[in-house]
PDB file of C-alpha atoms in Angstrom:
ATOM      1  CA  MET Y   1      -8.292  -8.504  12.152  1.00 94.00           C
ATOM      2  CA  ALA Y   2      -5.407  -6.322  13.000  1.00 96.00           C
ATOM      3  CA  PHE Y   3      -4.818  -2.837  11.756  1.00 97.00           C
ATOM      4  CA  GLN Y   4      -1.520  -1.151  10.621  1.00 97.00           C
ATOM      5  CA  PRO Y   5      -1.148   2.505   9.785  1.00 97.00           C
ATOM      6  CA  VAL Y   6       0.072   3.853   6.459  1.00 97.00           C
ATOM      7  CA  VAL Y   7       1.761   7.103   7.431  1.00 97.00           C
ATOM      8  CA  ASP Y   8       2.037  10.314   5.551  1.00 97.00           C
ATOM      9  CA  VAL Y   9       5.474  11.264   6.745  1.00 96.00           C
ATOM     10  CA  ASP Y  10       5.345  14.780   5.143  1.00 95.00           C
ATOM     11  CA  GLN Y  11       2.204  15.697   7.146  1.00 95.00           C
ATOM     12  CA  GLU Y  12       3.127  13.327  10.045  1.00 95.00           C
ATOM     13  CA  ARG Y  13      -0.332  11.894  10.156  1.00 96.00           C
ATOM     14  CA  VAL Y  14      -2.147   8.539   9.267  1.00 97.00           C
ATOM     15  CA  TYR Y  15      -3.255   8.430   5.807  1.00 97.00           C
ATOM     16  CA  ALA Y  16      -4.840   4.926   6.030  1.00 97.00           C
ATOM     17  CA  TYR Y  17      -5.073   1.872   8.140  1.00 98.00           C
ATOM     18  CA  GLU Y  18      -4.619  -1.451   6.353  1.00 97.00           C
ATOM     19  CA  ALA Y  19      -6.809  -4.385   7.719  1.00 97.00           C
ATOM     20  CA  LEU Y  20      -4.916  -7.584   8.005  1.00 95.00           C
ATOM     21  CA  ALA Y  21      -6.374 -10.946   8.646  1.00 93.00           C
ATOM     22  CA  ARG Y  22      -4.977 -12.772  11.526  1.00 92.00           C
ATOM     23  CA  GLY Y  23      -5.380 -16.320  12.927  1.00 90.00           C
ATOM     24  CA  PRO Y  24      -6.476 -17.056  16.646  1.00 86.00           C
ATOM     25  CA  ASN Y  25      -2.946 -17.188  17.677  1.00 87.00           C
ATOM     26  CA  GLY Y  26      -1.742 -14.247  15.531  1.00 86.00           C
ATOM     27  CA  GLU Y  27      -0.954 -16.282  12.433  1.00 91.00           C
ATOM     28  CA  PRO Y  28      -0.318 -14.053   9.343  1.00 88.00           C
ATOM     29  CA  ALA Y  29      -2.826 -13.658   6.507  1.00 87.00           C
ATOM     30  CA  GLY Y  30      -0.949 -16.165   4.207  1.00 86.00           C
ATOM     31  CA  THR Y  31      -1.320 -18.955   6.933  1.00 91.00           C
ATOM     32  CA  VAL Y  32      -5.009 -18.192   7.478  1.00 91.00           C
ATOM     33  CA  PHE Y  33      -5.920 -18.238   3.795  1.00 89.00           C
ATOM     34  CA  SER Y  34      -3.872 -21.461   3.098  1.00 89.00           C
ATOM     35  CA  ALA Y  35      -6.263 -23.264   5.636  1.00 91.00           C
ATOM     36  CA  VAL Y  36      -9.387 -22.141   3.744  1.00 91.00           C
ATOM     37  CA  PRO Y  37     -10.487 -24.487   0.903  1.00 91.00           C
ATOM     38  CA  LEU Y  38     -10.043 -23.018  -2.567  1.00 85.00           C
ATOM     39  CA  LYS Y  39     -13.809 -23.133  -3.343  1.00 87.00           C
ATOM     40  CA  ASP Y  40     -14.408 -20.904  -0.291  1.00 89.00           C
ATOM     41  CA  ARG Y  41     -11.602 -18.308  -0.533  1.00 86.00           C
ATOM     42  CA  TYR Y  42     -13.524 -15.615  -2.326  1.00 87.00           C
ATOM     43  CA  VAL Y  43     -16.353 -15.774   0.151  1.00 88.00           C
ATOM     44  CA  PHE Y  44     -13.827 -15.776   3.028  1.00 90.00           C
ATOM     45  CA  ASP Y  45     -12.035 -12.878   1.433  1.00 89.00           C
ATOM     46  CA  HIS Y  46     -15.337 -10.922   1.375  1.00 89.00           C
ATOM     47  CA  CYS Y  47     -15.983 -11.938   5.020  1.00 92.00           C
ATOM     48  CA  CYS Y  48     -12.578 -10.526   6.033  1.00 92.00           C
ATOM     49  CA  ARG Y  49     -13.361  -7.133   4.270  1.00 92.00           C
ATOM     50  CA  SER Y  50     -16.824  -7.072   5.877  1.00 94.00           C
ATOM     51  CA  ARG Y  51     -15.296  -7.681   9.375  1.00 95.00           C
ATOM     52  CA  ALA Y  52     -12.709  -5.026   8.780  1.00 96.00           C
ATOM     53  CA  ILE Y  53     -15.425  -2.501   7.867  1.00 96.00           C
ATOM     54  CA  GLU Y  54     -17.446  -3.449  10.900  1.00 96.00           C
ATOM     55  CA  LEU Y  55     -14.391  -3.085  13.245  1.00 96.00           C
ATOM     56  CA  ALA Y  56     -13.325   0.142  11.677  1.00 97.00           C
ATOM     57  CA  CYS Y  57     -16.765   1.678  12.369  1.00 96.00           C
ATOM     58  CA  ARG Y  58     -16.472   0.443  15.997  1.00 96.00           C
ATOM     59  CA  LEU Y  59     -13.141   2.044  16.319  1.00 96.00           C
ATOM     60  CA  ASP Y  60     -14.600   5.335  15.028  1.00 95.00           C
ATOM     61  CA  LEU Y  61     -12.250   5.315  11.907  1.00 95.00           C
ATOM     62  CA  PRO Y  62     -14.779   7.222   9.662  1.00 94.00           C
ATOM     63  CA  GLU Y  63     -14.797  10.162  12.206  1.00 94.00           C
ATOM     64  CA  GLN Y  64     -11.051  10.546  11.759  1.00 93.00           C
ATOM     65  CA  GLY Y  65     -11.339  10.918   8.018  1.00 93.00           C
ATOM     66  CA  VAL Y  66      -8.881   8.231   7.561  1.00 95.00           C
ATOM     67  CA  LYS Y  67      -8.957   5.559   4.755  1.00 96.00           C
ATOM     68  CA  LEU Y  68      -9.470   1.791   5.314  1.00 97.00           C
ATOM     69  CA  ALA Y  69      -7.457  -0.484   3.062  1.00 96.00           C
ATOM     70  CA  THR Y  70      -8.499  -4.047   2.664  1.00 93.00           C
ATOM     71  CA  ASN Y  71      -7.066  -6.844   0.467  1.00 88.00           C
ATOM     72  CA  PHE Y  72      -9.091  -7.965  -2.528  1.00 82.00           C
ATOM     73  CA  MET Y  73      -8.724 -11.090  -4.612  1.00 81.00           C
ATOM     74  CA  PRO Y  74      -9.469  -9.921  -8.212  1.00 74.00           C
ATOM     75  CA  GLY Y  75     -11.223 -13.112  -9.117  1.00 73.00           C
ATOM     76  CA  ALA Y  76     -14.097 -12.175  -6.619  1.00 68.00           C
ATOM     77  CA  ILE Y  77     -15.505  -9.883  -9.307  1.00 63.00           C
ATOM     78  CA  TYR Y  78     -16.952 -12.957 -10.830  1.00 61.00           C
ATOM     79  CA  VAL Y  79     -18.366 -14.529  -7.796  1.00 65.00           C
ATOM     80  CA  ASP Y  80     -21.899 -13.568  -6.451  1.00 65.00           C
ATOM     81  CA  GLY Y  81     -21.847 -12.630  -2.781  1.00 57.00           C
ATOM     82  CA  SER Y  82     -18.142 -11.545  -2.647  1.00 57.00           C
ATOM     83  CA  SER Y  83     -17.737  -8.931  -5.451  1.00 70.00           C
ATOM     84  CA  VAL Y  84     -17.166  -5.264  -5.065  1.00 76.00           C
ATOM     85  CA  PRO Y  85     -20.851  -4.272  -4.875  1.00 78.00           C
ATOM     86  CA  ASP Y  86     -21.414  -6.802  -2.067  1.00 83.00           C
ATOM     87  CA  THR Y  87     -18.585  -5.291  -0.065  1.00 85.00           C
ATOM     88  CA  LEU Y  88     -19.947  -1.778  -0.729  1.00 85.00           C
ATOM     89  CA  ARG Y  89     -23.418  -2.712   0.504  1.00 89.00           C
ATOM     90  CA  VAL Y  90     -21.720  -3.864   3.819  1.00 92.00           C
ATOM     91  CA  ALA Y  91     -20.175  -0.449   3.980  1.00 92.00           C
ATOM     92  CA  GLU Y  92     -23.493   1.142   3.456  1.00 92.00           C
ATOM     93  CA  ARG Y  93     -25.053  -1.002   6.178  1.00 94.00           C
ATOM     94  CA  PHE Y  94     -22.608   0.066   8.721  1.00 95.00           C
ATOM     95  CA  GLY Y  95     -22.515   3.618   7.483  1.00 94.00           C
ATOM     96  CA  PHE Y  96     -18.961   3.540   6.316  1.00 95.00           C
ATOM     97  CA  PRO Y  97     -18.195   6.239   3.494  1.00 93.00           C
ATOM     98  CA  GLN Y  98     -17.203   4.780   0.237  1.00 89.00           C
ATOM     99  CA  ASN Y  99     -14.728   7.539  -0.338  1.00 91.00           C
ATOM    100  CA  LEU Y 100     -12.664   6.160   2.592  1.00 95.00           C
ATOM    101  CA  LEU Y 101     -12.476   2.627   1.146  1.00 93.00           C
ATOM    102  CA  VAL Y 102      -9.295   1.283  -0.669  1.00 93.00           C
ATOM    103  CA  PHE Y 103      -9.327  -2.219  -2.240  1.00 89.00           C
ATOM    104  CA  GLU Y 104      -5.769  -3.519  -2.450  1.00 89.00           C
ATOM    105  CA  ILE Y 105      -5.468  -5.915  -5.322  1.00 82.00           C
ATOM    106  CA  ASN Y 106      -3.755  -9.103  -4.296  1.00 72.00           C
ATOM    107  CA  GLU Y 107      -0.496  -9.832  -6.124  1.00 60.00           C
ATOM    108  CA  ARG Y 108      -0.895 -13.704  -5.573  1.00 64.00           C
ATOM    109  CA  GLU Y 109      -3.632 -13.828  -8.167  1.00 64.00           C
ATOM    110  CA  GLU Y 110      -3.692 -12.956 -11.809  1.00 67.00           C
ATOM    111  CA  VAL Y 111      -6.154 -10.200 -13.032  1.00 66.00           C
ATOM    112  CA  ARG Y 112      -7.569 -12.148 -15.868  1.00 69.00           C
ATOM    113  CA  ASN Y 113      -9.584  -9.258 -17.329  1.00 70.00           C
ATOM    114  CA  PRO Y 114      -8.183  -5.914 -16.223  1.00 71.00           C
ATOM    115  CA  GLN Y 115     -10.584  -4.038 -18.568  1.00 75.00           C
ATOM    116  CA  HIS Y 116     -13.459  -5.502 -16.621  1.00 71.00           C
ATOM    117  CA  LEU Y 117     -11.905  -4.617 -13.249  1.00 70.00           C
ATOM    118  CA  GLN Y 118     -11.204  -1.176 -14.627  1.00 71.00           C
ATOM    119  CA  SER Y 119     -14.834  -0.610 -15.643  1.00 74.00           C
ATOM    120  CA  ILE Y 120     -15.905  -1.537 -12.126  1.00 69.00           C
ATOM    121  CA  ALA Y 121     -13.348   0.868 -10.661  1.00 69.00           C
ATOM    122  CA  ASP Y 122     -14.561   3.679 -12.977  1.00 72.00           C
ATOM    123  CA  ASP Y 123     -18.303   3.023 -11.883  1.00 67.00           C
ATOM    124  CA  TYR Y 124     -17.343   3.674  -8.214  1.00 66.00           C
ATOM    125  CA  ARG Y 125     -14.588   6.228  -8.520  1.00 70.00           C
ATOM    126  CA  ARG Y 126     -17.001   8.947  -8.737  1.00 70.00           C
ATOM    127  CA  ASN Y 127     -17.804   8.288  -5.052  1.00 67.00           C
ATOM    128  CA  GLY Y 128     -14.219   8.259  -4.125  1.00 75.00           C
ATOM    129  CA  PHE Y 129     -13.758   4.509  -3.949  1.00 79.00           C
ATOM    130  CA  GLU Y 130     -10.174   3.371  -4.953  1.00 86.00           C
ATOM    131  CA  PHE Y 131      -8.192   0.548  -6.166  1.00 85.00           C
ATOM    132  CA  ALA Y 132      -4.504   0.009  -5.151  1.00 89.00           C
ATOM    133  CA  ILE Y 133      -1.969  -2.395  -6.476  1.00 87.00           C
ATOM    134  CA  ASP Y 134      -0.585  -4.375  -3.501  1.00 87.00           C
ATOM    135  CA  ASP Y 135       3.063  -5.721  -3.361  1.00 84.00           C
ATOM    136  CA  PHE Y 136       3.994  -4.074  -6.630  1.00 86.00           C
ATOM    137  CA  GLY Y 137       7.063  -5.847  -8.100  1.00 77.00           C
ATOM    138  CA  ALA Y 138       6.077  -9.293  -6.712  1.00 71.00           C
ATOM    139  CA  GLY Y 139       3.855 -11.984  -8.234  1.00 62.00           C
ATOM    140  CA  PHE Y 140       1.367 -10.713 -10.753  1.00 56.00           C
ATOM    141  CA  ALA Y 141       1.475  -7.006  -9.440  1.00 51.00           C
ATOM    142  CA  ASN Y 142       3.783  -5.956 -12.327  1.00 71.00           C
ATOM    143  CA  LEU Y 143       4.162  -3.297 -15.002  1.00 80.00           C
ATOM    144  CA  ASN Y 144       1.587  -4.991 -17.201  1.00 78.00           C
ATOM    145  CA  LEU Y 145      -1.036  -4.635 -14.521  1.00 77.00           C
ATOM    146  CA  LEU Y 146       0.064  -0.981 -13.983  1.00 81.00           C
ATOM    147  CA  ALA Y 147      -0.286  -0.370 -17.767  1.00 81.00           C
ATOM    148  CA  ASP Y 148      -3.832  -1.944 -17.956  1.00 77.00           C
ATOM    149  CA  LEU Y 149      -5.393  -0.823 -14.599  1.00 77.00           C
ATOM    150  CA  ALA Y 150      -5.615   2.938 -13.665  1.00 77.00           C
ATOM    151  CA  ALA Y 151      -5.039   2.270 -10.014  1.00 83.00           C
ATOM    152  CA  SER Y 152      -4.734   5.286  -7.733  1.00 89.00           C
ATOM    153  CA  THR Y 153      -1.998   3.730  -5.582  1.00 93.00           C
ATOM    154  CA  ILE Y 154       0.792   1.225  -5.707  1.00 93.00           C
ATOM    155  CA  LYS Y 155       2.415  -0.304  -2.752  1.00 94.00           C
ATOM    156  CA  LEU Y 156       6.049  -1.236  -3.309  1.00 93.00           C
ATOM    157  CA  ASP Y 157       6.720  -4.809  -2.241  1.00 90.00           C
ATOM    158  CA  MET Y 158       8.907  -5.087   0.886  1.00 91.00           C
ATOM    159  CA  SER Y 159      11.404  -7.237  -0.817  1.00 90.00           C
ATOM    160  CA  LEU Y 160      12.299  -4.271  -3.085  1.00 90.00           C
ATOM    161  CA  ILE Y 161      12.608  -2.085   0.065  1.00 91.00           C
ATOM    162  CA  ARG Y 162      14.788  -4.448   2.118  1.00 91.00           C
ATOM    163  CA  SER Y 163      18.417  -3.371   2.746  1.00 89.00           C
ATOM    164  CA  LEU Y 164      18.373  -0.476   0.267  1.00 90.00           C
ATOM    165  CA  GLY Y 165      21.534   0.897   1.675  1.00 88.00           C
ATOM    166  CA  GLN Y 166      23.446  -2.154   0.394  1.00 92.00           C
ATOM    167  CA  ARG Y 167      21.554  -2.484  -2.870  1.00 93.00           C
ATOM    168  CA  PRO Y 168      22.195   0.624  -5.126  1.00 92.00           C
ATOM    169  CA  ARG Y 169      20.460  -0.990  -8.132  1.00 93.00           C
ATOM    170  CA  ALA Y 170      17.304  -1.474  -6.030  1.00 92.00           C
ATOM    171  CA  ARG Y 171      17.455   2.182  -4.944  1.00 93.00           C
ATOM    172  CA  LYS Y 172      17.681   3.313  -8.573  1.00 92.00           C
ATOM    173  CA  ILE Y 173      14.607   1.219  -9.247  1.00 91.00           C
ATOM    174  CA  VAL Y 174      12.735   2.668  -6.470  1.00 93.00           C
ATOM    175  CA  CYS Y 175      13.534   6.236  -7.620  1.00 92.00           C
ATOM    176  CA  ALA Y 176      12.623   5.292 -11.165  1.00 92.00           C
ATOM    177  CA  ILE Y 177       9.312   3.934 -10.057  1.00 92.00           C
ATOM    178  CA  LEU Y 178       8.646   7.215  -8.114  1.00 93.00           C
ATOM    179  CA  GLU Y 179       9.309   9.124 -11.239  1.00 93.00           C
ATOM    180  CA  LEU Y 180       7.081   6.991 -13.403  1.00 91.00           C
ATOM    181  CA  CYS Y 181       4.219   7.183 -10.941  1.00 92.00           C
ATOM    182  CA  SER Y 182       4.574  10.897 -10.677  1.00 93.00           C
ATOM    183  CA  THR Y 183       3.851  11.235 -14.470  1.00 92.00           C
ATOM    184  CA  LEU Y 184       0.832   8.850 -14.095  1.00 91.00           C
ATOM    185  CA  ASN Y 185      -0.525  10.643 -11.106  1.00 92.00           C
ATOM    186  CA  ILE Y 186      -0.170   7.493  -8.966  1.00 93.00           C
ATOM    187  CA  ARG Y 187       0.517   7.582  -5.194  1.00 95.00           C
ATOM    188  CA  VAL Y 188       3.341   5.284  -3.999  1.00 96.00           C
ATOM    189  CA  ILE Y 189       3.412   3.715  -0.652  1.00 97.00           C
ATOM    190  CA  ALA Y 190       6.522   1.913   0.550  1.00 96.00           C
ATOM    191  CA  GLU Y 191       5.594  -1.135   2.774  1.00 94.00           C
ATOM    192  CA  GLY Y 192       7.747  -3.106   5.069  1.00 94.00           C
ATOM    193  CA  VAL Y 193       9.963  -0.193   6.247  1.00 96.00           C
ATOM    194  CA  GLU Y 194      11.917  -1.625   9.194  1.00 95.00           C
ATOM    195  CA  THR Y 195      15.014   0.437   9.635  1.00 94.00           C
ATOM    196  CA  VAL Y 196      16.052   3.976  10.003  1.00 95.00           C
ATOM    197  CA  GLU Y 197      18.387   3.646   7.047  1.00 94.00           C
ATOM    198  CA  GLU Y 198      15.519   2.453   4.745  1.00 95.00           C
ATOM    199  CA  PHE Y 199      13.392   5.341   6.005  1.00 96.00           C
ATOM    200  CA  HIS Y 200      15.995   7.905   5.096  1.00 94.00           C
ATOM    201  CA  ILE Y 201      16.781   6.434   1.696  1.00 94.00           C
ATOM    202  CA  LEU Y 202      13.151   6.296   0.802  1.00 95.00           C
ATOM    203  CA  ARG Y 203      12.777   9.929   1.828  1.00 94.00           C
ATOM    204  CA  ASP Y 204      15.661  10.819  -0.400  1.00 92.00           C
ATOM    205  CA  CYS Y 205      14.026   9.084  -3.350  1.00 91.00           C
ATOM    206  CA  GLY Y 206      10.850  11.181  -2.656  1.00 93.00           C
ATOM    207  CA  VAL Y 207       8.616   8.533  -0.927  1.00 95.00           C
ATOM    208  CA  ARG Y 208       5.952  10.301   1.077  1.00 96.00           C
ATOM    209  CA  PHE Y 209       3.859   7.444   2.314  1.00 97.00           C
ATOM    210  CA  MET Y 210       5.217   4.622   4.427  1.00 97.00           C
ATOM    211  CA  GLN Y 211       4.151   1.441   6.292  1.00 97.00           C
ATOM    212  CA  GLY Y 212       6.166  -0.872   8.311  1.00 96.00           C
ATOM    213  CA  TYR Y 213       7.363  -2.096  11.773  1.00 96.00           C
ATOM    214  CA  LEU Y 214       9.719   0.938  12.159  1.00 96.00           C
ATOM    215  CA  LEU Y 215       6.629   3.280  12.304  1.00 97.00           C
ATOM    216  CA  ALA Y 216       4.018   0.916  13.935  1.00 97.00           C
ATOM    217  CA  ARG Y 217       3.353  -2.754  14.271  1.00 95.00           C
ATOM    218  CA  PRO Y 218      -0.097  -4.100  13.565  1.00 95.00           C
ATOM    219  CA  ALA Y 219      -2.599  -4.138  16.460  1.00 95.00           C
ATOM    220  CA  PHE Y 220      -5.245  -6.530  16.969  1.00 94.00           C
ATOM    221  CA  GLU Y 221      -8.780  -4.979  16.727  1.00 94.00           C
ATOM    222  CA  ALA Y 222      -7.100  -1.561  17.417  1.00 96.00           C
ATOM    223  CA  LEU Y 223      -5.729   1.464  15.748  1.00 96.00           C
ATOM    224  CA  PRO Y 224      -2.134   1.813  16.719  1.00 96.00           C
ATOM    225  CA  ALA Y 225      -0.353   5.086  16.912  1.00 96.00           C
ATOM    226  CA  PHE Y 226       2.873   5.588  14.953  1.00 97.00           C
ATOM    227  CA  THR Y 227       6.356   6.907  15.696  1.00 95.00           C
ATOM    228  CA  LEU Y 228       8.722   8.513  13.164  1.00 95.00           C
ATOM    229  CA  PRO Y 229      12.478   8.485  13.511  1.00 91.00           C
ATOM    230  CA  LYS Y 230      13.534  11.407  15.679  1.00 79.00           C
ATOM    231  CA  ARG Y 231      14.287  14.661  13.971  1.00 61.00           C
ATOM    232  CA  GLY Y 232      18.074  15.005  13.366  1.00 57.00           C
ATOM    233  CA  THR Y 233      18.644  11.233  13.258  1.00 53.00           C
ATOM    234  CA  SER Y 234      21.735  10.846  11.165  1.00 46.00           C
ATOM    235  CA  VAL Y 235      21.257  10.166   7.546  1.00 45.00           C
ATOM    236  CA  PRO Y 236      22.967   6.800   6.518  1.00 44.00           C
ATOM    237  CA  VAL Y 237      26.404   7.173   5.142  1.00 42.00           C
ATOM    238  CA  SER Y 238      25.315   5.712   1.834  1.00 44.00           C
ATOM    239  CA  ALA Y 239      22.722   8.369   1.311  1.00 46.00           C
ATOM    240  CA  ALA Y 240      24.988  11.141   2.336  1.00 43.00           C
ATOM    241  CA  ALA Y 241      27.657   9.800   0.054  1.00 40.00           C
ATOM    242  CA  GLU Y 242      25.291   9.749  -2.854  1.00 49.00           C
ATOM    243  CA  ARG Y 243      24.417  13.403  -2.239  1.00 48.00           C
ATOM    244  CA  LEU Y 244      28.084  14.295  -2.098  1.00 38.00           C
ATOM    245  CA  LEU Y 245      28.659  12.441  -5.337  1.00 42.00           C
ATOM    246  CA  ARG Y 246      25.885  14.529  -6.930  1.00 52.00           C
ATOM    247  CA  MET Y 247      27.393  17.721  -5.578  1.00 48.00           C
ATOM    248  CA  GLN Y 248      30.834  16.815  -6.873  1.00 44.00           C
ATOM    249  CA  THR Y 249      29.315  15.941 -10.303  1.00 50.00           C
ATOM    250  CA  ARG Y 250      27.665  19.500 -10.541  1.00 53.00           C
ATOM    251  CA  VAL Y 251      31.092  21.067  -9.685  1.00 45.00           C
ATOM    252  CA  GLN Y 252      32.936  19.092 -12.301  1.00 49.00           C
ATOM    253  CA  ALA Y 253      30.219  20.110 -14.719  1.00 50.00           C
ATOM    254  CA  ARG Y 254      30.632  23.832 -13.939  1.00 50.00           C
ATOM    255  CA  ASN Y 255      34.491  23.500 -14.231  1.00 46.00           C
ATOM    256  CA  MET Y 256      34.039  21.839 -17.677  1.00 43.00           C
ATOM    257  CA  VAL Y 257      31.902  24.705 -18.786  1.00 45.00           C
ATOM    258  CA  ALA Y 258      34.347  27.266 -17.363  1.00 46.00           C
ATOM    259  CA  VAL Y 259      37.185  25.714 -19.401  1.00 40.00           C
TER     260      VAL Y 259
END
């Protein structure tokens, strides 16, 4: 397992570490899971979460008060030995607090019964346990899931984040999602942030939580530190131009009122 921080850029601190499955030669999670037979994937998924909890305890993550985010295949709720209670029993065995656990629902598998999953989430929410929707905007992580499952967090898919400076429609969509989630009291994390331009545009949209290579790369069985863009780093021209346009619009509106 590798760990990558989710950074609260307002407070300049780590909000959570996401546990990421890796192969023996550093292969990504998708490659690892594709090598596992279909009949064994839920059990393997549970083993990954269990290993992540064990490593997080060894690395003293609970003492830091930082959350641990692990991926979760929603179909696991129907499989004995790999469901939510099974993972929580592992956390109890290692002394990992439930209120620091976040299960990120995998976008590659459809949530067949969101009401059942929601009932499970409600049962454990009283102890601080959370569900998040991973890679929102890709696969099955869509608006229907957001409507049916009261997740505490969504993670914007990196394909939506990529090259925001050259994609004004994507930027407007990100800003609209932020506004929607604010009304629903849902935390928004932008994942896959790789450039200073993306960082600044996301900050302009109001994104507080970010994850990506710009801030920190995943570290194998370690909790990496993060680096924020230096203060005073120039805001990209596209973002500055947008603010200038807003200012000009306000001036024009005042002039129209004066007339």
